[in-house]
PDB file of C-alpha atoms in Angstrom:
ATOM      1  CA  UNK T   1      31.507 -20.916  51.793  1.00 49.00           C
ATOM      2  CA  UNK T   2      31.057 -24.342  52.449  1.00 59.00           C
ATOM      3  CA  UNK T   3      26.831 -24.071  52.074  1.00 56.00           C
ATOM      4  CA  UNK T   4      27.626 -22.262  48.865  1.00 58.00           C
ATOM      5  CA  UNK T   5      29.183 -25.547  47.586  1.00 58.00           C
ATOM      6  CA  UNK T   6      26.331 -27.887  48.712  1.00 63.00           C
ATOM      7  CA  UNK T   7      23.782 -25.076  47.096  1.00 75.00           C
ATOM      8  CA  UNK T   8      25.697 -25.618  44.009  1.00 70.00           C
ATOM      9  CA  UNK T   9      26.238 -29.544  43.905  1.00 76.00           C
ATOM     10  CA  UNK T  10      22.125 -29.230  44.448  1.00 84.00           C
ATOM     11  CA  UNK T  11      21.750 -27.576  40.954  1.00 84.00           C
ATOM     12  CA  UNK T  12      23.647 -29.795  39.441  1.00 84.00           C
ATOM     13  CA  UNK T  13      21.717 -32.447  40.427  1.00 88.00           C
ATOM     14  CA  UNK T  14      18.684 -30.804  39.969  1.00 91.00           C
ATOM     15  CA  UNK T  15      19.638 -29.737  36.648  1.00 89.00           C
ATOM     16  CA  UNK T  16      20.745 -33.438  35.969  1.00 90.00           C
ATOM     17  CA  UNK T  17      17.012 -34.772  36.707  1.00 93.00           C
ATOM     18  CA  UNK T  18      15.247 -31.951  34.976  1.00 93.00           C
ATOM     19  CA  UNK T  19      17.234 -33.221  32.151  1.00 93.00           C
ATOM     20  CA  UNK T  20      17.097 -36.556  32.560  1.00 95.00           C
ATOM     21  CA  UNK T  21      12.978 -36.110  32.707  1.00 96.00           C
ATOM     22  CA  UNK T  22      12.581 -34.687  29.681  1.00 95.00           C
ATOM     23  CA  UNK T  23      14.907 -36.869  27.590  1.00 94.00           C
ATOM     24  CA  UNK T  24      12.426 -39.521  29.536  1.00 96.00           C
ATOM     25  CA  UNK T  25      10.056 -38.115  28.251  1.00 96.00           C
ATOM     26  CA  UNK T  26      11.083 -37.713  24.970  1.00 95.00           C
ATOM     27  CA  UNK T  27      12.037 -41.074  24.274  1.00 96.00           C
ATOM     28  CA  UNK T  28       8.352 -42.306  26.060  1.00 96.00           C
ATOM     29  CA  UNK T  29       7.032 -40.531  23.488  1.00 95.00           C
ATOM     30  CA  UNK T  30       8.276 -41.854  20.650  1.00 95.00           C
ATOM     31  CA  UNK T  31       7.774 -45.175  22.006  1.00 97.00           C
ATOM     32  CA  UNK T  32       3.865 -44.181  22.839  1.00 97.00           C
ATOM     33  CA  UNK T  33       4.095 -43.505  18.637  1.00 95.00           C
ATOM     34  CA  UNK T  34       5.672 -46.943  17.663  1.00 96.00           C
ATOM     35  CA  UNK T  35       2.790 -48.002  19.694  1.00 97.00           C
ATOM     36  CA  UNK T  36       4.778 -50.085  22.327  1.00 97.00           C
ATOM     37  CA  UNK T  37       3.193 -51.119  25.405  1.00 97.00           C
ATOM     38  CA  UNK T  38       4.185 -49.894  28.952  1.00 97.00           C
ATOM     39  CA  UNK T  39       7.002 -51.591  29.357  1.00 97.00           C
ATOM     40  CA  UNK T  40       8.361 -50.678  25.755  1.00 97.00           C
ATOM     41  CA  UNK T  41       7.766 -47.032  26.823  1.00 98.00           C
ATOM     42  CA  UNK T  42       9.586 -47.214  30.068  1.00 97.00           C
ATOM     43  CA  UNK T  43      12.439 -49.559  28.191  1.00 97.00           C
ATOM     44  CA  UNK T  44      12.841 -46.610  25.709  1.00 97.00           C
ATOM     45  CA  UNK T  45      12.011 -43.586  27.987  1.00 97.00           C
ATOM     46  CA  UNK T  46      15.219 -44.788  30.399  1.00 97.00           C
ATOM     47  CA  UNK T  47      17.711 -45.953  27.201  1.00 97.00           C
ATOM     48  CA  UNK T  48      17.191 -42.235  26.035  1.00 95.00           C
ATOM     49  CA  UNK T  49      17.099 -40.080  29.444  1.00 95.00           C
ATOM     50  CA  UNK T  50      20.500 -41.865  31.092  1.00 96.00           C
ATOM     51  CA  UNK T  51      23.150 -43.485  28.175  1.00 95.00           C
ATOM     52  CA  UNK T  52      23.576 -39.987  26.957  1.00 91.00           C
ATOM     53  CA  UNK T  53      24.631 -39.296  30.737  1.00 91.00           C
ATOM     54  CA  UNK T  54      26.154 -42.562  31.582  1.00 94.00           C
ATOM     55  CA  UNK T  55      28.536 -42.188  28.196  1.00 93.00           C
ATOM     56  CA  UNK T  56      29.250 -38.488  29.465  1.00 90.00           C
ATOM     57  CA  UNK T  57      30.485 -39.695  33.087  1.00 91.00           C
ATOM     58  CA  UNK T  58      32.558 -42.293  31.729  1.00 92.00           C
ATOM     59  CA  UNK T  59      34.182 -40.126  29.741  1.00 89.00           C
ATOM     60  CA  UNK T  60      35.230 -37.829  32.036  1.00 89.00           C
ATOM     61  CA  UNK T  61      36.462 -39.841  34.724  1.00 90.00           C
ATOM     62  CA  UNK T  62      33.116 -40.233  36.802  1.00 90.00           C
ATOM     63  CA  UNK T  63      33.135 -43.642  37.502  1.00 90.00           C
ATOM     64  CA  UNK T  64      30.913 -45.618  38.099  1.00 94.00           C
ATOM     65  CA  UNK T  65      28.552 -43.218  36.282  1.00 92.00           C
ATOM     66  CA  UNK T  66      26.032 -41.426  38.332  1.00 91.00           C
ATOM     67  CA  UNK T  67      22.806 -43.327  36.589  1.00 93.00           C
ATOM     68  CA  UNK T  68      24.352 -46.481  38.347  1.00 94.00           C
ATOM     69  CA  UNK T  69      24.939 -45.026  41.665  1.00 94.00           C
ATOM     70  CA  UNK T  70      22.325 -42.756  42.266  1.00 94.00           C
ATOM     71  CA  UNK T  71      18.490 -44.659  41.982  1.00 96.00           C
ATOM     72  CA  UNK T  72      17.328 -41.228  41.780  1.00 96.00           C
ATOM     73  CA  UNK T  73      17.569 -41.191  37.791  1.00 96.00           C
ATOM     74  CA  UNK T  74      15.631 -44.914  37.411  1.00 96.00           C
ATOM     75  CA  UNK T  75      12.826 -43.074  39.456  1.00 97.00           C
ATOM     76  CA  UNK T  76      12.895 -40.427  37.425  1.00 97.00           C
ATOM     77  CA  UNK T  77      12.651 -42.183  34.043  1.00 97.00           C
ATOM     78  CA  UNK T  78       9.944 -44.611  35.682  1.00 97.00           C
ATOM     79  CA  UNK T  79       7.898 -41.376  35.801  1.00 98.00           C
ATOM     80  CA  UNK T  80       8.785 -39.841  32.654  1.00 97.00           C
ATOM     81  CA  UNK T  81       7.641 -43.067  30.735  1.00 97.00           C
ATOM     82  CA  UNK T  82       4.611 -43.023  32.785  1.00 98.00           C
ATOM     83  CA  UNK T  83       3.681 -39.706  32.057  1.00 97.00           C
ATOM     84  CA  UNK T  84       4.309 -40.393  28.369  1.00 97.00           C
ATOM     85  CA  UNK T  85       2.032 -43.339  28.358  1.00 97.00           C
ATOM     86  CA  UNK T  86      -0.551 -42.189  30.473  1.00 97.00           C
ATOM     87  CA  UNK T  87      -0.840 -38.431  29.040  1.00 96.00           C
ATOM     88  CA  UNK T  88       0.366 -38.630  25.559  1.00 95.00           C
ATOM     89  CA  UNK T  89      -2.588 -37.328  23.660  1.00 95.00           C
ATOM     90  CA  UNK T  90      -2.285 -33.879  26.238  1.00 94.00           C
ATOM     91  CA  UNK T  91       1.782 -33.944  25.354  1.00 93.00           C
ATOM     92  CA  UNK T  92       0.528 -34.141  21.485  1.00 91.00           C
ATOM     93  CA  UNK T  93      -0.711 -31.054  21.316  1.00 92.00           C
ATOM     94  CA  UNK T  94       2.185 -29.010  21.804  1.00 88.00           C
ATOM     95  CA  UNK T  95       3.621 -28.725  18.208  1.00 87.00           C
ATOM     96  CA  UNK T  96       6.425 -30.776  17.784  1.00 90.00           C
ATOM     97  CA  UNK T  97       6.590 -32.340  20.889  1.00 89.00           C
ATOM     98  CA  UNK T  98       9.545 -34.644  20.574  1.00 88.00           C
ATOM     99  CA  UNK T  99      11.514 -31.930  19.055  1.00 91.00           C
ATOM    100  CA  UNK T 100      10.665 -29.299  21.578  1.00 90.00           C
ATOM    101  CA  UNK T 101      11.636 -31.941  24.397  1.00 91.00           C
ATOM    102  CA  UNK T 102      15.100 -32.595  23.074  1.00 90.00           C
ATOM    103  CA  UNK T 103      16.023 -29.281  22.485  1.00 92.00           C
ATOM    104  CA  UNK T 104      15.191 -28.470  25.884  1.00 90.00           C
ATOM    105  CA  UNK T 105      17.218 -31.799  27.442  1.00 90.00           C
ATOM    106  CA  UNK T 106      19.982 -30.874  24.890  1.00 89.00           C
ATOM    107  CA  UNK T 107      19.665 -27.505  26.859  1.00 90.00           C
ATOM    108  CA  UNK T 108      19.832 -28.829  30.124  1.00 90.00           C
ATOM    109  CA  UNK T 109      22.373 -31.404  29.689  1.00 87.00           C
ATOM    110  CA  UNK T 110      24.493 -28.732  28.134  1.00 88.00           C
ATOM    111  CA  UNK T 111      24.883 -26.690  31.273  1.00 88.00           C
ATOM    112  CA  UNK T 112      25.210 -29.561  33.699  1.00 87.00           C
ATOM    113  CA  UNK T 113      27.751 -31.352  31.497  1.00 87.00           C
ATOM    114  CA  UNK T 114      29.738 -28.107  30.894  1.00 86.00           C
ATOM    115  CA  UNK T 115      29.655 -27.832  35.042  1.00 85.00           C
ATOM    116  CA  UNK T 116      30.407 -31.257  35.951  1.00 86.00           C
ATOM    117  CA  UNK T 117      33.241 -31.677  33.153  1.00 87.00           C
ATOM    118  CA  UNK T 118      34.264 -28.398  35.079  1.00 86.00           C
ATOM    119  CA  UNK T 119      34.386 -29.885  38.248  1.00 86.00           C
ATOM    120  CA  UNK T 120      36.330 -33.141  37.020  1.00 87.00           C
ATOM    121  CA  UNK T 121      39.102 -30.572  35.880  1.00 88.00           C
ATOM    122  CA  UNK T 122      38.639 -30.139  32.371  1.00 87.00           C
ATOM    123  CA  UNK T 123      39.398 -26.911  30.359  1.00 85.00           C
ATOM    124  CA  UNK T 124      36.702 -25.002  29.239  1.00 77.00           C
ATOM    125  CA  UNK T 125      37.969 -24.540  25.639  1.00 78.00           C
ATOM    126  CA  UNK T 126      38.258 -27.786  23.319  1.00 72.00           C
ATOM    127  CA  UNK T 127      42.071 -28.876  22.622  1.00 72.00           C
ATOM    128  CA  UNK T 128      43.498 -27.283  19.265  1.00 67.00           C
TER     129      UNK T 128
END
């Protein structure tokens, strides 16, 4: 039982990155738009892939939130503002990009928050 456990804290944090990637993204993107420089895009691509998460942790009792102990997610936004900067005009052409990336982070973040808020002992119904 106990590999089932490690299997599933793996998910979670897979599902965490996946998220936090495209909200990366997502934010590089708009910042690639505004016409910011690298740095801008990285600046926004990391505000919008990890408060969202950090705000979610504190909230539930995860302290300190996972963005500030695990360097995993600054990697990962390093690379999703990257990959906005560098291949924006490929990103473009999907219609709607922006859009299409939220509701797919909004997606992910959904069933990782719903798990880890699970884990921290919360009901899975919303108080009356």
């Amino acid at each position: 039982m106990n590999w089932m456990a490690a299997d599933y804290a793996s998910l979670l944090w897979w599902l965490d990155m996946t998220g936090t990637y495209v909200f990366g993204l997502s934010g590089g993107m708009l910042a690639v738009r505004r016409q910011l420089d690298l740095f801008g895009v990285i600046v926004l691509a990391t505000a919008a892939a990890t408060a969202g998460g950090a705000i979610r942790d504190m909230a539930i009792g995860d302290q300190p939130a996972a963005v500030l102990r695990d360097p995993s997610y600054l990697v990962v936004t390093l690379i999703a503002g990257l990959t906005a900067f560098f291949f924006h005009r490929l990103i473009e052409r999907a219609s709607k990009p922006v859009m299409l990336l939220d509701a797919l982070g909004l997606g992910t973040f959904t069933v990782a928050g719903t798990q880890k808020a699970l884990i921290f002992g919360l009901p899975p119904q919303a108080p009356a």
